[in-house]
Amino acid sequence: MLRPIDEFFLEHDEDTNSCLQFLREHILSFDENITEAWKYQLPFYYYKKKPFCYFWIHKKYKQPYIGIENGGLLDHPQLLRENRVKMKILLVDQTKDIDLEAIDTILKDSLSLHKDSPAK
């Protein structure tokens, strides 16, 4: 029987599934302290047990996105705030090549916020 987190990835069309699976592997390999969990009915990623980012599908654009915890503190032209207070999102067009340079820059900047924040 599949775990709910694995079912999430398989319930989408082939392009979206491939995109999400690639992002999943990329984020998990980005830093050894990043872990994956099923929270709030979506795949969530933690850095040293602190919320880091998550995946979801944008209702309006029908594209996967990476929701960045504390993204409101980041300044990157591809991050969208929309109606969010703390989070920003990075839309990922599943029909085009993934912009790894932008993703890595955003992940690196987000990790630096986590590394600079005091431990609880």
Coordinates of C-alpha atoms in Angstrom, one line a residue:
M1 CA 0.0 0.0 0.0
L2 CA 1.3 3.4 -1.0
R3 CA 1.9 6.2 1.6
P4 CA -0.3 9.3 1.2
I5 CA 2.8 11.3 0.2
D6 CA 3.5 8.9 -2.7
E7 CA -0.1 8.9 -3.8
F8 CA 0.1 12.7 -4.0
F9 CA 2.8 12.4 -6.7
L10 CA 1.0 9.7 -8.7
E11 CA -2.4 11.4 -8.8
H12 CA -1.3 14.0 -11.4
D13 CA -0.8 13.8 -15.1
E14 CA 2.5 12.6 -16.5
D15 CA 4.1 16.0 -17.0
T16 CA 3.1 17.2 -13.5
N17 CA 4.1 14.0 -11.9
S18 CA 7.6 14.0 -13.6
C19 CA 8.1 17.6 -12.6
L20 CA 7.1 17.0 -9.0
Q21 CA 9.2 13.9 -8.7
F22 CA 12.2 15.7 -10.1
L23 CA 11.7 18.6 -7.6
R24 CA 11.3 16.1 -4.8
E25 CA 14.6 14.4 -5.5
H26 CA 16.3 17.7 -6.1
I27 CA 15.2 19.3 -2.8
L28 CA 16.0 16.1 -0.8
S29 CA 19.5 16.1 -2.3
F30 CA 20.1 19.8 -1.9
D31 CA 21.1 19.5 1.7
E32 CA 21.5 16.4 4.0
N33 CA 19.4 18.1 6.7
I34 CA 16.3 18.4 4.5
T35 CA 13.7 15.7 5.2
E36 CA 10.3 15.0 3.8
A37 CA 6.9 14.6 5.6
W38 CA 3.2 14.4 4.8
K39 CA 1.7 17.4 6.6
Y40 CA -1.5 19.4 6.0
Q41 CA -2.4 16.9 3.1
L42 CA 0.7 17.9 1.1
P43 CA 4.4 17.1 0.8
F44 CA 6.3 19.2 3.2
Y45 CA 10.1 19.6 3.5
Y46 CA 11.9 20.4 6.7
Y47 CA 15.4 21.8 7.4
K48 CA 16.6 20.5 10.7
K49 CA 13.0 19.8 11.7
K50 CA 11.9 23.4 10.9
P51 CA 9.4 24.0 8.0
F52 CA 11.3 24.8 4.8
C53 CA 9.0 24.4 1.8
Y54 CA 6.1 22.4 0.3
F55 CA 4.6 21.4 -3.0
W56 CA 1.1 22.2 -4.2
I57 CA -0.8 22.8 -7.5
H58 CA -1.9 26.4 -8.2
K59 CA -5.6 26.4 -8.7
K60 CA -5.6 29.3 -11.3
Y61 CA -2.5 28.4 -13.3
K62 CA -2.8 24.6 -12.9
Q63 CA 1.0 24.5 -12.4
P64 CA 2.9 22.9 -9.5
Y65 CA 4.6 25.3 -7.2
I66 CA 7.1 25.3 -4.4
G67 CA 5.8 27.2 -1.4
I68 CA 8.7 28.8 0.5
E69 CA 8.4 29.1 4.3
N70 CA 9.4 32.6 5.2
G71 CA 9.5 33.5 1.5
G72 CA 8.2 36.9 2.4
L73 CA 11.7 37.7 3.6
L74 CA 13.2 36.8 0.2
D75 CA 13.5 39.1 -2.7
H76 CA 13.5 37.2 -6.0
P77 CA 11.7 38.2 -9.1
Q78 CA 10.2 34.8 -9.7
L79 CA 8.7 34.5 -6.2
L80 CA 5.0 35.4 -6.0
R81 CA 3.4 36.6 -2.8
E82 CA -0.3 36.7 -3.9
N83 CA -2.4 36.9 -0.7
R84 CA 0.1 35.2 1.5
V85 CA 1.7 36.9 4.5
K86 CA 4.7 34.8 5.3
M87 CA 5.0 32.5 2.3
K88 CA 5.9 33.2 -1.3
I89 CA 5.6 30.6 -4.1
L90 CA 7.6 29.7 -7.1
L91 CA 5.5 28.4 -10.0
V92 CA 7.1 25.7 -12.0
D93 CA 5.8 25.2 -15.6
Q94 CA 5.7 21.4 -16.0
T95 CA 5.8 21.7 -19.8
K96 CA 9.1 23.5 -19.9
D97 CA 12.7 22.9 -18.8
I98 CA 12.9 23.5 -15.0
D99 CA 14.9 26.7 -14.1
L100 CA 17.3 25.0 -11.7
E101 CA 19.4 28.2 -11.4
A102 CA 16.4 30.1 -10.0
I103 CA 15.3 27.2 -7.8
D104 CA 18.8 26.7 -6.3
T105 CA 19.2 30.4 -5.7
I106 CA 15.9 30.5 -3.8
L107 CA 16.6 27.3 -1.9
K108 CA 20.1 28.6 -0.9
D109 CA 18.7 32.0 0.2
S110 CA 15.9 30.3 2.2
L111 CA 18.4 27.9 3.8
S112 CA 20.5 30.9 4.9
L113 CA 17.5 32.3 6.7
H114 CA 17.0 29.0 8.5
K115 CA 20.7 28.8 9.4
D116 CA 20.7 32.4 10.7
S117 CA 17.6 32.0 12.8
P118 CA 18.1 31.0 16.5
A119 CA 17.5 27.4 17.5
K120 CA 14.4 26.7 19.5

